PDB file of C-alpha atoms in Angstrom:
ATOM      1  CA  UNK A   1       0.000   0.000   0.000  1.00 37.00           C
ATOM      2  CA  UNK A   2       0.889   3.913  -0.830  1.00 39.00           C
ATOM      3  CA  UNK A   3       0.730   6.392   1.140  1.00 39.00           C
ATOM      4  CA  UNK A   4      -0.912   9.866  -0.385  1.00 38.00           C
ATOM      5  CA  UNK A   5      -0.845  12.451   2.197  1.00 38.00           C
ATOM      6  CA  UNK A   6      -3.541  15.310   1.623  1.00 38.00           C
ATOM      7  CA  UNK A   7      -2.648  18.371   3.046  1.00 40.00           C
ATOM      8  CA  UNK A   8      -3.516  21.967   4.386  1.00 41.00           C
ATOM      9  CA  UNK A   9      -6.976  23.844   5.079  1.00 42.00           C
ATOM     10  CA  UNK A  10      -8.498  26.840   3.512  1.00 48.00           C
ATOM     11  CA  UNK A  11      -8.296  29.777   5.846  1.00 48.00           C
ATOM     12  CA  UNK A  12     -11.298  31.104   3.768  1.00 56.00           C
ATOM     13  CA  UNK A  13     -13.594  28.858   5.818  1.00 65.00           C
ATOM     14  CA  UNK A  14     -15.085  28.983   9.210  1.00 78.00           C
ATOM     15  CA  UNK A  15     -12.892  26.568  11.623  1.00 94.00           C
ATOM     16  CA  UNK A  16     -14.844  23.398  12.333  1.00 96.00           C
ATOM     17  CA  UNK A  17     -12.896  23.713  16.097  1.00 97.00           C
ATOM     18  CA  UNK A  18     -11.775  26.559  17.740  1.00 96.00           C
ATOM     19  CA  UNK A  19      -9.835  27.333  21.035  1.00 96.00           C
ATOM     20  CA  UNK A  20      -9.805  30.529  21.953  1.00 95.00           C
ATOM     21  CA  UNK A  21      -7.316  31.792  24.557  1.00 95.00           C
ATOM     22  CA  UNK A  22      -8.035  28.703  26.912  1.00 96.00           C
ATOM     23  CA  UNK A  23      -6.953  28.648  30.341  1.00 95.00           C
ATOM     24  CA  UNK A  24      -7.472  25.244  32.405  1.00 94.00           C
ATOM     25  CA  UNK A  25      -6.454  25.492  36.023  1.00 94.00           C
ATOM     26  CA  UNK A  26      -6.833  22.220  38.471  1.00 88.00           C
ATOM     27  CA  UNK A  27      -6.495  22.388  42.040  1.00 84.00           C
ATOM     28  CA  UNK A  28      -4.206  18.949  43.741  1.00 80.00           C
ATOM     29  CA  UNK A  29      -5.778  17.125  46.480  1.00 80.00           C
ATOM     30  CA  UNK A  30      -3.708  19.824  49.090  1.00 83.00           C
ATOM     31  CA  UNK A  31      -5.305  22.329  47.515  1.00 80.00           C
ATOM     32  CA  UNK A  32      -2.695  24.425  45.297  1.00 85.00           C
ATOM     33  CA  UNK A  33      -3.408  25.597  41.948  1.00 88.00           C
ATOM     34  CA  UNK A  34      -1.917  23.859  38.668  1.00 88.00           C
ATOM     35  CA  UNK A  35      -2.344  26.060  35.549  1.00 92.00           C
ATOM     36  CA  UNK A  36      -2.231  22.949  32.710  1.00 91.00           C
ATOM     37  CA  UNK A  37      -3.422  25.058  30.121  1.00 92.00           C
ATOM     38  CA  UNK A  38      -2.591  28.666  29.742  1.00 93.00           C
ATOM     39  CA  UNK A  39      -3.738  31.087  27.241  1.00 93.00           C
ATOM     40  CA  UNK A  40      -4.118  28.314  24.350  1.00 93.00           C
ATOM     41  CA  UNK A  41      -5.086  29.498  20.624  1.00 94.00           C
ATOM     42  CA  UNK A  42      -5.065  27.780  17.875  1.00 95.00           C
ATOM     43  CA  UNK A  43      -8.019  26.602  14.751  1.00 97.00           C
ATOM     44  CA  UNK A  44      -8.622  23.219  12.735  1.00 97.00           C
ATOM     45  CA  UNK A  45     -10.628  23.325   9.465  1.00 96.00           C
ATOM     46  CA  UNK A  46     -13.198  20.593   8.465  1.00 95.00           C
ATOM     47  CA  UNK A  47     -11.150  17.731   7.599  1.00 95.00           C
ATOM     48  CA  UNK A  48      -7.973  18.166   8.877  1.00 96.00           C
ATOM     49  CA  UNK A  49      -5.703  15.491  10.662  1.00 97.00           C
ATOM     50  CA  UNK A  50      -4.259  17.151  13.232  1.00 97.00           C
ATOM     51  CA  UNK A  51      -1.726  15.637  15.543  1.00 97.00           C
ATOM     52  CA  UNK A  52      -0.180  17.099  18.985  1.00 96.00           C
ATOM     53  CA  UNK A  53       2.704  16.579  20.475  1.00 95.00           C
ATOM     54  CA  UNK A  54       4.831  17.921  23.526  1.00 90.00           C
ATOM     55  CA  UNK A  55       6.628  17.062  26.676  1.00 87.00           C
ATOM     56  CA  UNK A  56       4.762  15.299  29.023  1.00 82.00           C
ATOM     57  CA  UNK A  57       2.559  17.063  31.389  1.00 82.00           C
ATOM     58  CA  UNK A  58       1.632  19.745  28.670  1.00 86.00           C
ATOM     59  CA  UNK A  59      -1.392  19.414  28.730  1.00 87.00           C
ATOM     60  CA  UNK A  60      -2.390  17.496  25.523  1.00 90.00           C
ATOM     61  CA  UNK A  61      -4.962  15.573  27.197  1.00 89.00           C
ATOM     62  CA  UNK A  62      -6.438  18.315  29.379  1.00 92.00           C
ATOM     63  CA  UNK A  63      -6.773  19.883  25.748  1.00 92.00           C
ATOM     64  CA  UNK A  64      -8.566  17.051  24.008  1.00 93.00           C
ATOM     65  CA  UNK A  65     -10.791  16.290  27.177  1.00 92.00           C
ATOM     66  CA  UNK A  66     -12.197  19.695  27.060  1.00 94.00           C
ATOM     67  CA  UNK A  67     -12.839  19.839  23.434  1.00 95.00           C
ATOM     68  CA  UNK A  68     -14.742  15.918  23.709  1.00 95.00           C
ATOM     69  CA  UNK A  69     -16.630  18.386  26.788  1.00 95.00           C
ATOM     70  CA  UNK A  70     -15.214  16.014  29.727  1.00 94.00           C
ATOM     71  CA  UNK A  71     -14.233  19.757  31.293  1.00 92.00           C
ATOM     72  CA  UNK A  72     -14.815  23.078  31.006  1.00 94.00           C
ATOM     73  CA  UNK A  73     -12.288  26.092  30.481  1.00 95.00           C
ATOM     74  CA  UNK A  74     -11.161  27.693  33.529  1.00 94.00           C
ATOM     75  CA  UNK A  75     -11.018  30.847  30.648  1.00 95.00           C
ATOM     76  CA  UNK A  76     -11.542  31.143  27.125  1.00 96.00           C
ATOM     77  CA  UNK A  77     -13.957  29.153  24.941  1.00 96.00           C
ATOM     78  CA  UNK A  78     -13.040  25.947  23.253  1.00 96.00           C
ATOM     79  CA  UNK A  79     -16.162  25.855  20.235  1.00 96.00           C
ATOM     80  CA  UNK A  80     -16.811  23.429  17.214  1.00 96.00           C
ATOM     81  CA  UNK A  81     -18.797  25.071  14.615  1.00 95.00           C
ATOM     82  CA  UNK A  82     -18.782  28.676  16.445  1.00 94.00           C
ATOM     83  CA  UNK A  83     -20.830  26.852  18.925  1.00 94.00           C
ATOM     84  CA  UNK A  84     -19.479  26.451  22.740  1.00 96.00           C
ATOM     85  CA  UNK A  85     -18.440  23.263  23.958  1.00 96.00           C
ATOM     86  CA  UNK A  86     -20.151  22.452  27.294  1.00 93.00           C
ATOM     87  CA  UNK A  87     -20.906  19.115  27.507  1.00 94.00           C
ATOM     88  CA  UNK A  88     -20.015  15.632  25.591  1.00 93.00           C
ATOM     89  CA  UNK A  89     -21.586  15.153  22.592  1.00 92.00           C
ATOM     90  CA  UNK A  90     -22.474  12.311  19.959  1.00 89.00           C
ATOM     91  CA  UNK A  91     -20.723  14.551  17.085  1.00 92.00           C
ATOM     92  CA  UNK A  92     -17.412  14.441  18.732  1.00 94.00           C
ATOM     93  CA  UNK A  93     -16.253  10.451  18.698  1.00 94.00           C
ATOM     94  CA  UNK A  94     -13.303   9.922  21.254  1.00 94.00           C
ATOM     95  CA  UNK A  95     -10.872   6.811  20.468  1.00 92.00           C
ATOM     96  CA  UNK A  96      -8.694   6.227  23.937  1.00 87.00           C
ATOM     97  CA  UNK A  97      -5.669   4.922  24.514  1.00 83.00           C
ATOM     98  CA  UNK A  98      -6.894   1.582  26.265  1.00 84.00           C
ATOM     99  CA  UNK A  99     -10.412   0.408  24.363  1.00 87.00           C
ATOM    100  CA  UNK A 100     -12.468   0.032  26.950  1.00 89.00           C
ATOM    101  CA  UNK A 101     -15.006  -1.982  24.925  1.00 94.00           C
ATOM    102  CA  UNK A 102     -18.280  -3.249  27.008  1.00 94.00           C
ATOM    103  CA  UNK A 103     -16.718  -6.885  27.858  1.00 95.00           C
ATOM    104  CA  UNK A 104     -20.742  -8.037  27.922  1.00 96.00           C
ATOM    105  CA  UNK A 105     -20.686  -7.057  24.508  1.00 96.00           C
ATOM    106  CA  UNK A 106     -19.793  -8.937  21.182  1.00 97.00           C
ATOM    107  CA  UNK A 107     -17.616  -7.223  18.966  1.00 97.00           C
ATOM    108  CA  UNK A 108     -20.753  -6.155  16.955  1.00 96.00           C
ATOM    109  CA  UNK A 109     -22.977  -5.214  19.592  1.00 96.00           C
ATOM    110  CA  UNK A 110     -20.289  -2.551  20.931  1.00 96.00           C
ATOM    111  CA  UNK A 111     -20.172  -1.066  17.706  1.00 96.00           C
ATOM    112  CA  UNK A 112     -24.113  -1.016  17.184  1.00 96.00           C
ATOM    113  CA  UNK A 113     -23.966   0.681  20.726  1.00 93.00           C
ATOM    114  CA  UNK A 114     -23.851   4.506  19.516  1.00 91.00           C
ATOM    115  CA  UNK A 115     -26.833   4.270  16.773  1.00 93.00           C
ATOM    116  CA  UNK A 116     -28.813   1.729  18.990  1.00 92.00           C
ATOM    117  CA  UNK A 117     -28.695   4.671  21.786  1.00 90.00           C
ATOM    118  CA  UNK A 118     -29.385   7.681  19.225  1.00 88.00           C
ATOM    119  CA  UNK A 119     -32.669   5.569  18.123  1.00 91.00           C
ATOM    120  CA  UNK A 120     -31.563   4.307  15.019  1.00 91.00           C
ATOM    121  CA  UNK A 121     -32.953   1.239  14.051  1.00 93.00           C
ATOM    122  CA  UNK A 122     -32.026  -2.502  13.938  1.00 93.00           C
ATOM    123  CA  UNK A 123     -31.948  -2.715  10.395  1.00 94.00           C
ATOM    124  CA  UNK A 124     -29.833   0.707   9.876  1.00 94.00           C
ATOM    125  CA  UNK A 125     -27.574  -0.144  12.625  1.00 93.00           C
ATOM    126  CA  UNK A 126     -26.987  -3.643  11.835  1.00 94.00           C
ATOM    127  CA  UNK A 127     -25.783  -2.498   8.443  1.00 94.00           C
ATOM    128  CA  UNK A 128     -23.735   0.188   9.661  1.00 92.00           C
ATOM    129  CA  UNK A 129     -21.364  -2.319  11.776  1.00 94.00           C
ATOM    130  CA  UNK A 130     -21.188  -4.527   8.898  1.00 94.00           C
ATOM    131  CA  UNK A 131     -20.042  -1.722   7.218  1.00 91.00           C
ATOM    132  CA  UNK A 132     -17.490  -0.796   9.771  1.00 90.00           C
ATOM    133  CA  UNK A 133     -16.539  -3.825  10.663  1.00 93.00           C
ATOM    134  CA  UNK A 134     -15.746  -4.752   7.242  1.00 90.00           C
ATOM    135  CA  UNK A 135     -13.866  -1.435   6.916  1.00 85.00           C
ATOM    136  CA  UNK A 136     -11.328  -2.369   9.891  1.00 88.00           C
ATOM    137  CA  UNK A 137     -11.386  -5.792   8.678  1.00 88.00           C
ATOM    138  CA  UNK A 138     -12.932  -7.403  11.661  1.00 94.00           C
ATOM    139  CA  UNK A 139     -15.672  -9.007   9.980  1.00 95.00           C
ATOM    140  CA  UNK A 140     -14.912 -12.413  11.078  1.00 96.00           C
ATOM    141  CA  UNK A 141     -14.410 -11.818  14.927  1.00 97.00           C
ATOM    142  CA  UNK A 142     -18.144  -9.590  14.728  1.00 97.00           C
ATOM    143  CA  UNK A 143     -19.385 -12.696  17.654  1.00 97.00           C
ATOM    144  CA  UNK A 144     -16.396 -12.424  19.902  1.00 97.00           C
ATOM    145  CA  UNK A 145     -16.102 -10.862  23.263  1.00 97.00           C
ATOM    146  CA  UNK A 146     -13.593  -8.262  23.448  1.00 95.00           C
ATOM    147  CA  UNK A 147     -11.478 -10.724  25.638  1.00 94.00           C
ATOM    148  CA  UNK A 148     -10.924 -12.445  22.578  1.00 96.00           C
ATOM    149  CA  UNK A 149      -9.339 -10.130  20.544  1.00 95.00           C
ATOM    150  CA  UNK A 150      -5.803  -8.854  20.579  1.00 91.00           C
ATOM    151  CA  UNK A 151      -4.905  -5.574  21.356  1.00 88.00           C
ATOM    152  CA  UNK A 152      -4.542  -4.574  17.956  1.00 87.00           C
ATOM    153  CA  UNK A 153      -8.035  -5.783  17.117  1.00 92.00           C
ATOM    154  CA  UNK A 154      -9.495  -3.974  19.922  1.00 93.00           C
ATOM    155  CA  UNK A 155      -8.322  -1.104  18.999  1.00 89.00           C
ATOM    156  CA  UNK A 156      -9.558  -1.167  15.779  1.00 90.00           C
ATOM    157  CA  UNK A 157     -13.481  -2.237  17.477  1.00 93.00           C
ATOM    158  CA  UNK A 158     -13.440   0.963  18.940  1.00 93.00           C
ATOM    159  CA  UNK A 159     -12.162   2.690  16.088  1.00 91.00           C
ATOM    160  CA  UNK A 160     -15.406   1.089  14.217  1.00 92.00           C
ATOM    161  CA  UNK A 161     -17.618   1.846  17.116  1.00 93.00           C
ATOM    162  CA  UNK A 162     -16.717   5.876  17.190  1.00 92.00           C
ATOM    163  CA  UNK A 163     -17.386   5.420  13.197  1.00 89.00           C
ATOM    164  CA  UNK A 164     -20.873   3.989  13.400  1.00 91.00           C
ATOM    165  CA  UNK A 165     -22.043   6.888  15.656  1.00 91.00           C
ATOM    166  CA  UNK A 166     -20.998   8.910  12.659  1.00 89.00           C
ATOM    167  CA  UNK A 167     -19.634  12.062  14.504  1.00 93.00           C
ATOM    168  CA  UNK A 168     -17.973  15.052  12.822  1.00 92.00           C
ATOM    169  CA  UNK A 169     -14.968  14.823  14.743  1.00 96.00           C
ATOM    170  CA  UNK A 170     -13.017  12.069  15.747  1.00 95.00           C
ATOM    171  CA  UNK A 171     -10.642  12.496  19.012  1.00 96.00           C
ATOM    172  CA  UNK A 172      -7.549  10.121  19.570  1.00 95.00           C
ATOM    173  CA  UNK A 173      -6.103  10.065  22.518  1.00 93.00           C
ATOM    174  CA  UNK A 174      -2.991   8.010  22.118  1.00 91.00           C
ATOM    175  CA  UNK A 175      -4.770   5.359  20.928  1.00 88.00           C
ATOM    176  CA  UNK A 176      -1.604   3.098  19.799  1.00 87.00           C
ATOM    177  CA  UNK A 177       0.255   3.863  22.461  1.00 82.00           C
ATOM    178  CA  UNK A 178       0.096   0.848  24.539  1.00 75.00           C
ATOM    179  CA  UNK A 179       0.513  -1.568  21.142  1.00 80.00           C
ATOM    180  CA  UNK A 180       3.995  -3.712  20.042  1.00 83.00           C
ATOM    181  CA  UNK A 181       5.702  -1.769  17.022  1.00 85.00           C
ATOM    182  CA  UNK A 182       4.261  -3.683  14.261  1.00 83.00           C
ATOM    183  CA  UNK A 183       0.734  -3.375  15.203  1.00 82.00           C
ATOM    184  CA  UNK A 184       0.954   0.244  15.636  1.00 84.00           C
ATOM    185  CA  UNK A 185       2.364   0.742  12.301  1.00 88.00           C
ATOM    186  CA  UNK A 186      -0.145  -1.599  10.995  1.00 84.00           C
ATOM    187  CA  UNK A 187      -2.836   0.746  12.637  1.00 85.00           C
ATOM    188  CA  UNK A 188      -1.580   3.615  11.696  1.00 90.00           C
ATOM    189  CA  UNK A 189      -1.489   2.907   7.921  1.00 89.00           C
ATOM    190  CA  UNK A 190      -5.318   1.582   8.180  1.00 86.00           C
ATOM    191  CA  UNK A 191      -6.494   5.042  10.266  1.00 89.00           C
ATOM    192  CA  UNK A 192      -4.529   6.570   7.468  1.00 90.00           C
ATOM    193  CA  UNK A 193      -6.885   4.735   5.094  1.00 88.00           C
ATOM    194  CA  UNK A 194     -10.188   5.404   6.836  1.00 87.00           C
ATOM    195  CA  UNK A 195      -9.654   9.028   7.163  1.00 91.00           C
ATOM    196  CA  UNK A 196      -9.457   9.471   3.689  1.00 88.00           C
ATOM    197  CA  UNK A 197     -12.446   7.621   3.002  1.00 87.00           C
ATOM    198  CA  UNK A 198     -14.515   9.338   5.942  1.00 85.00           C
ATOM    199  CA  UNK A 199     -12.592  12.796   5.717  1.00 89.00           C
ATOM    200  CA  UNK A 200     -13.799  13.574   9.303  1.00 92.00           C
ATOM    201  CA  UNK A 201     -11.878  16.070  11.619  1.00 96.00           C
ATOM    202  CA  UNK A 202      -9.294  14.139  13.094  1.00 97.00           C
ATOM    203  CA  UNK A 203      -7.270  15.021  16.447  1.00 97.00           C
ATOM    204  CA  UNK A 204      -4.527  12.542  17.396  1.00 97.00           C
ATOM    205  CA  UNK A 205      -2.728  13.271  20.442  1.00 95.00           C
ATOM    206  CA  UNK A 206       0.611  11.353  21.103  1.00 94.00           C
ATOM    207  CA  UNK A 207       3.995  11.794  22.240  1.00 91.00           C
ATOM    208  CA  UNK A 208       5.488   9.989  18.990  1.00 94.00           C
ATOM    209  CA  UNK A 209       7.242  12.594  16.621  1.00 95.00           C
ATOM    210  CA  UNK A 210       7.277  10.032  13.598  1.00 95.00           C
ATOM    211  CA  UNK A 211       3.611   8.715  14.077  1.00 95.00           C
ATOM    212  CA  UNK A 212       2.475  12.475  14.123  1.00 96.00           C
ATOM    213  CA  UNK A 213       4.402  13.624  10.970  1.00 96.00           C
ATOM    214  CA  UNK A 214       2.800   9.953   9.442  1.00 95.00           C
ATOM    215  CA  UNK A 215      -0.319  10.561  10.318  1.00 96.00           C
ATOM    216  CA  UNK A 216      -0.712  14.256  10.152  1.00 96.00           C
ATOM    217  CA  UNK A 217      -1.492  16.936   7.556  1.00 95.00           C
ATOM    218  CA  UNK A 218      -0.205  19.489  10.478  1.00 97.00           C
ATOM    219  CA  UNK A 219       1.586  18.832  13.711  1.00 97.00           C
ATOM    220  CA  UNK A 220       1.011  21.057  17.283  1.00 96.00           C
ATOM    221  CA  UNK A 221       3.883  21.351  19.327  1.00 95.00           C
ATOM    222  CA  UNK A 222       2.696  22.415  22.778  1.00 93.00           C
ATOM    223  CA  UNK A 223       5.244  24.075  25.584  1.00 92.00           C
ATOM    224  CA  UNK A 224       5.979  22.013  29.174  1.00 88.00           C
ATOM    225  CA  UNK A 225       3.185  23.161  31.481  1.00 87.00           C
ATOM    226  CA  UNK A 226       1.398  25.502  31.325  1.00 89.00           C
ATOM    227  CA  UNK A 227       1.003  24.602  27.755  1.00 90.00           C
ATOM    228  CA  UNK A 228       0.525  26.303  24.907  1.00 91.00           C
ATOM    229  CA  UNK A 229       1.276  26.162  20.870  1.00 93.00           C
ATOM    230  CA  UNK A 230       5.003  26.662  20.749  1.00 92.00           C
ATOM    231  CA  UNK A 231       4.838  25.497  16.790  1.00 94.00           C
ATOM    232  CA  UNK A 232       1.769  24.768  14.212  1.00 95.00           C
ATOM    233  CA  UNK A 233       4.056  22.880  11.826  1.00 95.00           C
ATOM    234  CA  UNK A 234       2.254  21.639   8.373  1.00 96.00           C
ATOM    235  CA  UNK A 235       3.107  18.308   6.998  1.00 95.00           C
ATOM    236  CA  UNK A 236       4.036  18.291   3.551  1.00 92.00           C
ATOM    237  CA  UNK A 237       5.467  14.791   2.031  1.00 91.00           C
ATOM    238  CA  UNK A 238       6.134  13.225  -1.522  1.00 89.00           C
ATOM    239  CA  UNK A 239       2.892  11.088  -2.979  1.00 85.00           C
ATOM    240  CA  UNK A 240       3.248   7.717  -3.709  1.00 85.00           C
ATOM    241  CA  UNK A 241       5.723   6.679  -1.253  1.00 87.00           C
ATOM    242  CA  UNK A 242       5.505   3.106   0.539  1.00 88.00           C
ATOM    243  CA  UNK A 243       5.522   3.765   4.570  1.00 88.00           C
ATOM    244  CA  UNK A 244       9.131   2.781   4.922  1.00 89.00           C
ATOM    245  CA  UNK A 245       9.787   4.719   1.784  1.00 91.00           C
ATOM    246  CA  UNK A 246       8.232   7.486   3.500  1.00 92.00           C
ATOM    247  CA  UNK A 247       9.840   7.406   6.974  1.00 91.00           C
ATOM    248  CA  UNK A 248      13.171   7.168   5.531  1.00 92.00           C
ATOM    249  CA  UNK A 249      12.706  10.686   2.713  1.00 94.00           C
ATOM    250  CA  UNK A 250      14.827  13.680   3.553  1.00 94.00           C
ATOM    251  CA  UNK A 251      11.848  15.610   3.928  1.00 95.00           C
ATOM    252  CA  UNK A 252      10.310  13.412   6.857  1.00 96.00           C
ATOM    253  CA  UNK A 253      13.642  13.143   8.491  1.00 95.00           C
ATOM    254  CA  UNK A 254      13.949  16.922   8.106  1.00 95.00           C
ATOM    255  CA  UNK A 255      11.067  17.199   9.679  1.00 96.00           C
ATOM    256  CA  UNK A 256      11.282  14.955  12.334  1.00 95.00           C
ATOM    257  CA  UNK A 257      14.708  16.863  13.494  1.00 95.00           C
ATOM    258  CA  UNK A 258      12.339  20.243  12.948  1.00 95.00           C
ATOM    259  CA  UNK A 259       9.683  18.595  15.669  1.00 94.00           C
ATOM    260  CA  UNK A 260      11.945  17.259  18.035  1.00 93.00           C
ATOM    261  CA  UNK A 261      14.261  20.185  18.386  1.00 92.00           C
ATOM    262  CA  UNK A 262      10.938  22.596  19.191  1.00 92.00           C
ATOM    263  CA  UNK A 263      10.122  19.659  21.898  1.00 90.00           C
ATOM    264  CA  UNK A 264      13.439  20.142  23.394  1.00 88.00           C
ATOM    265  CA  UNK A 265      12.943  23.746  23.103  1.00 85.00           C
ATOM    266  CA  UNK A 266       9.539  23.359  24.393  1.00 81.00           C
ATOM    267  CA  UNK A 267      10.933  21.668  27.715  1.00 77.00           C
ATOM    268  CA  UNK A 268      12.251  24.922  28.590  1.00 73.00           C
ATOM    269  CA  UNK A 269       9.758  27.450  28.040  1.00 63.00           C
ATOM    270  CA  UNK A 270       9.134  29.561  30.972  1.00 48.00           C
ATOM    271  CA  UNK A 271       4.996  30.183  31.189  1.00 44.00           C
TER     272      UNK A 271
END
């Protein structure tokens, strides 16, 4: 398989997500303020993959939680569509880093789970994780308990079970983190493939330089806490490359060098 990045957004249009000068401040169980987000700006157009990286602690998670609507801004307003984010929402799909798949549940049953609670009905829904299923090529392990799939494979359920609930934007939260090499890069050629046939809004968080210029048509660097965007970095590769072709081009290396260097710089930015 080739990979054919598609790149860039057209400032022209509205931003499908905004953040808008957030702040997020937690207090620790003794009681003292921690400021993980400070002053954070930054827009995605529809259809963007757009992956974030930083050292950790940054705040890349507070970030995505607040934008799936698991928290509100201490400041600032974090909006999809110029409308406020203040609660979850079956529009915004969140893929995290452990599946967390209903063990009760076959396979097909957890990804019929979204559209069987939105109302849709058997016949629609039943088609829909066929569909999906088929798409992550898990058709033949639809009747298995989640126990009985690998990692890998449970990744990819949950993957097809954000998909069936059909949101605008999809939100990864390191989702390949805790997979052996080969899987992930297996995974992260089939996202790859599914994002170009959905063309949702994609947000990948991760701490992996080379899976984020992979993966992404721009790359977020965010400071050490209190985070912010130290770098918006776009992705721009050569078409028709294999993946190892690709990882080993002068321009992905060059890259790569680009990202880490503003991590390192990133380390030691004062807030």
């Amino acid at each position: 398989m080739t990979i054919t990045p598609i790149h860039g957004s057209d400032s022209s249009v509205t931003p499908k997500i905004r953040f808008d000068r957030v702040t997020k401040t937690y207090a620790t169980d003794s009681g003292e303020p921690v400021t993980a987000l400070s002053e954070t700006s930054f827009d995605i157009s529809e259809g963007e993959f757009v992956c974030v990286v930083g050292p950790s602690g940054c705040g890349k998670s507070t970030l995505m939680q607040m934008l799936a609507g698991f928290h509100a801004p201490s400041s600032g307003r974090t909006l999809v569509d110029g409308v406020e984010v203040r609660r979850p929402d079956a529009d915004r799909g969140v893929v995290f880093q452990q599946a967390n798949l209903y063990p009760w549940l076959t396979t097909r049953g957890n990804v019929e789970l979204g559209p069987r609670i939105r109302g849709v009905g058997k016949a629609e829904r039943r088609a829909r994780a066929e569909q999906f299923l088929e798409m992550v090529g898990l058709s033949l392990f639809a009747d298995r308990k989640p126990y009985e799939l690998s990692g890998g494979m449970q990744q990819r359920a949950q993957i097809a079970r954000v998909l069936a609930n059909d949101p605008e934007v999809i939100l990864m939260d390191e989702p390949f983190g805790a997979l052996d090499a080969l899987t992930r890069e297996r995974m992260q050629v089939e996202l790859l493939q599914i994002w170009r046939e959905r063309r949702k809004t994609l947000v990948f968080i991760t701490h992996d330089v080379e899976e984020a210029i992979f993966l992404g048509t721009r790359v977020l660097v965010m400071t050490a806490r209190p985070g912010r965007v130290l770098m918006d970095l776009p992705v721009e590769l050569p078409d028709g490359l294999t993946p190892a072709e690709l990882r080993s081009d002068q321009r992905f290396v060059e890259l790569r060098d680009t990202l880490l260097d503003a991590i390192h710089r990133a380390q030691d930015v004062a807030a």
